[in-house]
PDB file of C-alpha atoms in Angstrom:
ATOM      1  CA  UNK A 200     113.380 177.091 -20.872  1.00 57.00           C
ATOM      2  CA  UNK A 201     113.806 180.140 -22.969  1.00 76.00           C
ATOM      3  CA  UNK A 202     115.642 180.737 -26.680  1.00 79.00           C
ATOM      4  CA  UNK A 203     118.817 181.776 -26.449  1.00 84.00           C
ATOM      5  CA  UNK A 204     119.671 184.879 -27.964  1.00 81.00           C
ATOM      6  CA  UNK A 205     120.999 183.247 -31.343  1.00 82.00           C
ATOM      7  CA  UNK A 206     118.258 181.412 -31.562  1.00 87.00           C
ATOM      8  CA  UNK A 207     116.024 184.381 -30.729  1.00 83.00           C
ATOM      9  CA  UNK A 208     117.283 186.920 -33.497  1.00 86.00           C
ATOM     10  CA  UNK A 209     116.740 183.972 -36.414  1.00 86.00           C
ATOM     11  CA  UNK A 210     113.403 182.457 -34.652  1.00 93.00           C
ATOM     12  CA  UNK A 211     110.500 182.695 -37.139  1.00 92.00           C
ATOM     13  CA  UNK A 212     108.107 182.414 -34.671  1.00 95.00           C
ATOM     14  CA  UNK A 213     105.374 185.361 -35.034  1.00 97.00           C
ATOM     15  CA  UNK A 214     105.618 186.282 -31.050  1.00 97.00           C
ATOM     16  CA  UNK A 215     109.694 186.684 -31.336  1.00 96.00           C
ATOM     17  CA  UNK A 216     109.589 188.387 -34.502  1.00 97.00           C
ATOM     18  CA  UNK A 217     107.125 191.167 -33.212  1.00 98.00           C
ATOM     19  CA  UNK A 218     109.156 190.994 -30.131  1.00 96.00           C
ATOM     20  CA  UNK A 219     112.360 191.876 -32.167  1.00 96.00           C
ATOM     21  CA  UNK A 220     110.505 194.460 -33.654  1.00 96.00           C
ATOM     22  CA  UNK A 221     110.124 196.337 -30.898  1.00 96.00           C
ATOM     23  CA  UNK A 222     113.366 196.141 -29.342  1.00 95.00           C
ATOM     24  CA  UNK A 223     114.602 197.512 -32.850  1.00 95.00           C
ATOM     25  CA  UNK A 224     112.349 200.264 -32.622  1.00 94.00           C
ATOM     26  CA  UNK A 225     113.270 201.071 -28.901  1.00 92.00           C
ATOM     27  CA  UNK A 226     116.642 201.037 -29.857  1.00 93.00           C
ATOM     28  CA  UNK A 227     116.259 203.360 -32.429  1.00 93.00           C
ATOM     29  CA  UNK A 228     118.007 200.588 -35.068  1.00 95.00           C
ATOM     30  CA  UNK A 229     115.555 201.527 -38.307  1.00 96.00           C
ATOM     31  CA  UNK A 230     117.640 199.068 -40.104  1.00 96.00           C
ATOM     32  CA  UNK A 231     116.778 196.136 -37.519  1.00 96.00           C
ATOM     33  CA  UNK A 232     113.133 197.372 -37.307  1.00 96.00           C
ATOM     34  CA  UNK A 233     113.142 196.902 -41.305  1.00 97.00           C
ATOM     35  CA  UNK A 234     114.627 193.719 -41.334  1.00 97.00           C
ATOM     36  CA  UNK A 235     111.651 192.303 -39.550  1.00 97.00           C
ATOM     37  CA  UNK A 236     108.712 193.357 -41.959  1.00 98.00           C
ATOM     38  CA  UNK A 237     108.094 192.151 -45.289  1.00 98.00           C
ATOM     39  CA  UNK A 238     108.592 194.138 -48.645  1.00 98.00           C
ATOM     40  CA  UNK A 239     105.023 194.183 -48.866  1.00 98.00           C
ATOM     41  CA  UNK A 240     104.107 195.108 -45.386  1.00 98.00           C
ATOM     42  CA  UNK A 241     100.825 196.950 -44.876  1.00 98.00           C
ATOM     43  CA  UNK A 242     101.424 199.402 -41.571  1.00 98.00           C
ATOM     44  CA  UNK A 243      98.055 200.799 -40.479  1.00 98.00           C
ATOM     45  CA  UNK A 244      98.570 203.474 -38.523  1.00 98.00           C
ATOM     46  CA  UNK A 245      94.721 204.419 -36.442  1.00 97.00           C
ATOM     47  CA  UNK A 246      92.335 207.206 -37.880  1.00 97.00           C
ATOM     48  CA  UNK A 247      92.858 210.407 -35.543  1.00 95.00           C
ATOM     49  CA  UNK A 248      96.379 209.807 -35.093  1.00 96.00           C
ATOM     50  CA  UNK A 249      99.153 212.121 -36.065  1.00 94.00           C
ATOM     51  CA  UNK A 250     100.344 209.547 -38.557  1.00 96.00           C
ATOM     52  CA  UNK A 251      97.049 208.017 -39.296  1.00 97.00           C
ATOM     53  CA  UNK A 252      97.086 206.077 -42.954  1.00 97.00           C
ATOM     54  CA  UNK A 253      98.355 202.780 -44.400  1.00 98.00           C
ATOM     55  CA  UNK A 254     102.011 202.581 -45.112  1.00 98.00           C
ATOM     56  CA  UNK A 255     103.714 200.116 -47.492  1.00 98.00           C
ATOM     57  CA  UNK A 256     107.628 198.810 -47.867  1.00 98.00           C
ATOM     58  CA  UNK A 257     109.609 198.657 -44.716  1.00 98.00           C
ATOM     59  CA  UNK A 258     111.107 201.956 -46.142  1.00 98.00           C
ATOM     60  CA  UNK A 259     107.963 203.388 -46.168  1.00 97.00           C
ATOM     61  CA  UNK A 260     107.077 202.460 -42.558  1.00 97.00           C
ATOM     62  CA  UNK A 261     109.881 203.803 -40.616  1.00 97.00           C
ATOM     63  CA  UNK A 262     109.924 206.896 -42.848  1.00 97.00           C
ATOM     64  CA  UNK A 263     106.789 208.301 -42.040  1.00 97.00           C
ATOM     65  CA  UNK A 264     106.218 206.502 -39.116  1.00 97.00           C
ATOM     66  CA  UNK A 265     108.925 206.086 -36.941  1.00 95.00           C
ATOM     67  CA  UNK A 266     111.500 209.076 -38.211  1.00 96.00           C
ATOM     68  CA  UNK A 267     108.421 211.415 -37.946  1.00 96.00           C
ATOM     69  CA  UNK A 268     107.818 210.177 -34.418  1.00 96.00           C
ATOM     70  CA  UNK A 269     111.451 210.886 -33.376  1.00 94.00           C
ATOM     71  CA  UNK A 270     111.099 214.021 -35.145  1.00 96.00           C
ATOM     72  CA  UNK A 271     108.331 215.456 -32.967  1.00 97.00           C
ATOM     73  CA  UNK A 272     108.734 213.588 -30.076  1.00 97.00           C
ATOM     74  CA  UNK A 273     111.465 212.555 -27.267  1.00 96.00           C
ATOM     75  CA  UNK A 274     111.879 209.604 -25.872  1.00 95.00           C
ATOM     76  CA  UNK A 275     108.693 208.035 -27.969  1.00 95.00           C
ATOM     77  CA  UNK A 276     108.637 204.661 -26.907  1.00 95.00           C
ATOM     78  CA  UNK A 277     106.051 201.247 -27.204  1.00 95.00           C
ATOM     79  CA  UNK A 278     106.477 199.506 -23.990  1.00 95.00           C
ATOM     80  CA  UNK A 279     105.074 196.085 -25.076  1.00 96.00           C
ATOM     81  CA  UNK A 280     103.949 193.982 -22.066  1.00 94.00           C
ATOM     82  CA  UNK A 281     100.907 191.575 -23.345  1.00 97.00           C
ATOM     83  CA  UNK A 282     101.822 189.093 -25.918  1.00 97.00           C
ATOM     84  CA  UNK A 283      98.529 186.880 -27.354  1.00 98.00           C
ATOM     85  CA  UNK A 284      99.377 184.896 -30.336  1.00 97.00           C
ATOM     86  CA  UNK A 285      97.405 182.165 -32.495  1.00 98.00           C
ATOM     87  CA  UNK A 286      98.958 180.981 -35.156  1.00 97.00           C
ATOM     88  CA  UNK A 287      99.919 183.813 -37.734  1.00 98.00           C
ATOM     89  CA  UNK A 288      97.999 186.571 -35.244  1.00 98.00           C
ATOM     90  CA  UNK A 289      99.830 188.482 -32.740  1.00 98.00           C
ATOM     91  CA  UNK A 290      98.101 190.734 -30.573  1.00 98.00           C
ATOM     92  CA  UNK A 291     100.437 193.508 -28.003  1.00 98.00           C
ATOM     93  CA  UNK A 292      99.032 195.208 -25.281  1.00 98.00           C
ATOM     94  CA  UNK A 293     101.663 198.006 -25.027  1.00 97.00           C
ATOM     95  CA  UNK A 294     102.093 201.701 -23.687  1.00 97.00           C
ATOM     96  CA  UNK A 295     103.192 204.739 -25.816  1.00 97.00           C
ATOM     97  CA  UNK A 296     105.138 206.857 -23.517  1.00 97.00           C
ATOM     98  CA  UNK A 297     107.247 210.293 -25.140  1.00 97.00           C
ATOM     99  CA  UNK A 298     106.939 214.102 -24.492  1.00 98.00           C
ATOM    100  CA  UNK A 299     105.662 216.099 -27.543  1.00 98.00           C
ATOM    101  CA  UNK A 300     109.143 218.161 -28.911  1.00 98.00           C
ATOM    102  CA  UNK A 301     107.095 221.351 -29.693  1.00 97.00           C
ATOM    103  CA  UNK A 302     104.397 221.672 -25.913  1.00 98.00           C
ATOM    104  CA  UNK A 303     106.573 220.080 -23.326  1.00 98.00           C
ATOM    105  CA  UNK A 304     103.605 217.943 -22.686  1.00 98.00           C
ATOM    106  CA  UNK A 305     104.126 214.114 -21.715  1.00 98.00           C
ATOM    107  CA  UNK A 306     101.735 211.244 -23.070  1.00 97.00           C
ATOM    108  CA  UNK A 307     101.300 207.731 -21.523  1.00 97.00           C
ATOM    109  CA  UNK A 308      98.419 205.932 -23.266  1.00 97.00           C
ATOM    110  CA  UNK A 309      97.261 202.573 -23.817  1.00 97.00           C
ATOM    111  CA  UNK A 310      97.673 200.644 -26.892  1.00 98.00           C
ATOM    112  CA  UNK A 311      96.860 197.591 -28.812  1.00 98.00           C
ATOM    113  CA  UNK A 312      98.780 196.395 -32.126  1.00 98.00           C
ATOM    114  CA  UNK A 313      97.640 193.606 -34.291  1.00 98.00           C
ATOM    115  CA  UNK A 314     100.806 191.965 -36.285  1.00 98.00           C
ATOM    116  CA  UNK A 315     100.616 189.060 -39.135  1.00 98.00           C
ATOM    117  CA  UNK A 316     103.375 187.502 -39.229  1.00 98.00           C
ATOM    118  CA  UNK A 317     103.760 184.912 -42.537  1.00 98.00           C
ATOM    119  CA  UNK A 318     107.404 183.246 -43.145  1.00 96.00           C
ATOM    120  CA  UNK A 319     108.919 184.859 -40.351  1.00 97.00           C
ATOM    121  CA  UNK A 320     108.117 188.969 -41.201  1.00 98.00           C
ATOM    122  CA  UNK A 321     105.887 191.235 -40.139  1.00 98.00           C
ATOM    123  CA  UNK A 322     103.239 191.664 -43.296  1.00 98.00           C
ATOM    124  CA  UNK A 323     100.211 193.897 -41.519  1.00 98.00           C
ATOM    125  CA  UNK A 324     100.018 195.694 -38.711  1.00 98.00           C
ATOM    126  CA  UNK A 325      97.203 197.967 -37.045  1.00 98.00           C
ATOM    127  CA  UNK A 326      97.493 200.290 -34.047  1.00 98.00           C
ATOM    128  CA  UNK A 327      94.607 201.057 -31.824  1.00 98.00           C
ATOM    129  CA  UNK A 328      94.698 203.158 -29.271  1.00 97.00           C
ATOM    130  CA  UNK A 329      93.105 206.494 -27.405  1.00 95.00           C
ATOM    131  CA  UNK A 330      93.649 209.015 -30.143  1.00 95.00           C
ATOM    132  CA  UNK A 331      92.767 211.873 -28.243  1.00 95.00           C
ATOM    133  CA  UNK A 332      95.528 211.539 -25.449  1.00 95.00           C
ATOM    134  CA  UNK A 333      97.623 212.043 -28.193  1.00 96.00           C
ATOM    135  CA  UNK A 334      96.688 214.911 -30.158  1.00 95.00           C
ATOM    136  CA  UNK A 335      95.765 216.980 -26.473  1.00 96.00           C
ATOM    137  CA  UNK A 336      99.628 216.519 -25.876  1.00 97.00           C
ATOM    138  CA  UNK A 337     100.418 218.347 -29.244  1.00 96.00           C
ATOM    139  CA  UNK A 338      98.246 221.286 -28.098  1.00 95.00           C
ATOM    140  CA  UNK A 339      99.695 224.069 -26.983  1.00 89.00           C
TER     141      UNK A 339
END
């Protein structure tokens, strides 16, 4: 038997907070993805990505992470499908899907995000995924 959705959007449990977090973020609602990471939230972003770098504050984050992405690309999306959680640890097997604003060019590439989640918020993430497949759909 499932949460409901009440007790889904207040659940502290490190599985439905990621999970929120990326229904925020497909959304588009920047002020629901906020609400699930922690002032002090350290967003990793994977060397040889666009965005690649650590990011701090939940401002921060969807600043130069997620506006940028909706800036250069349409439709960017994280289709989460994998949840594997111990404890704190929450590991997504996902798919970025999006066409690149500037080529045309679509990409639909593997991913893997490691979340902490402490008190119910997100405090670290780190993307991995195939770099490359990225950056060859920003090439004209």
């Amino acid at each position: 038997m499932g949460l409901t959705t009440s007790e889904f959007a207040t659940s502290t449990a490190p599985a439905d907070v990621v999970r929120r977090q990326y229904l925020a973020s497909a959304a588009g609602d920047l002020a629901a993805l906020r609400a699930t990471l922690a002032p002090d939230v350290e967003w990793t972003e994977m060397a040889g990505f666009p965005l690649a770098g650590t990011y701090r504050t939940p401002e921060g984050v969807t600043a130069h992470v997620m506006e940028k992405l909706g800036a250069d690309w349409d439709g960017w999306t994280a289709h989460d499908d994998t949840y594997v959680a111990d404890g704190e640890n929450v590991v997504v097997l996902a798919r970025y899907t999006a066409t690149h604003k500037a080529t045309g060019k679509p990409i639909d590439v593997r991913v893997a995000h490691h979340f902490v989640v402490r008190g119910g918020l997100i405090v670290r993430f780190e993307q991995f995924t195939d770099t490359a497949l990225v950056r060859d759909a920003m090439r004209q």
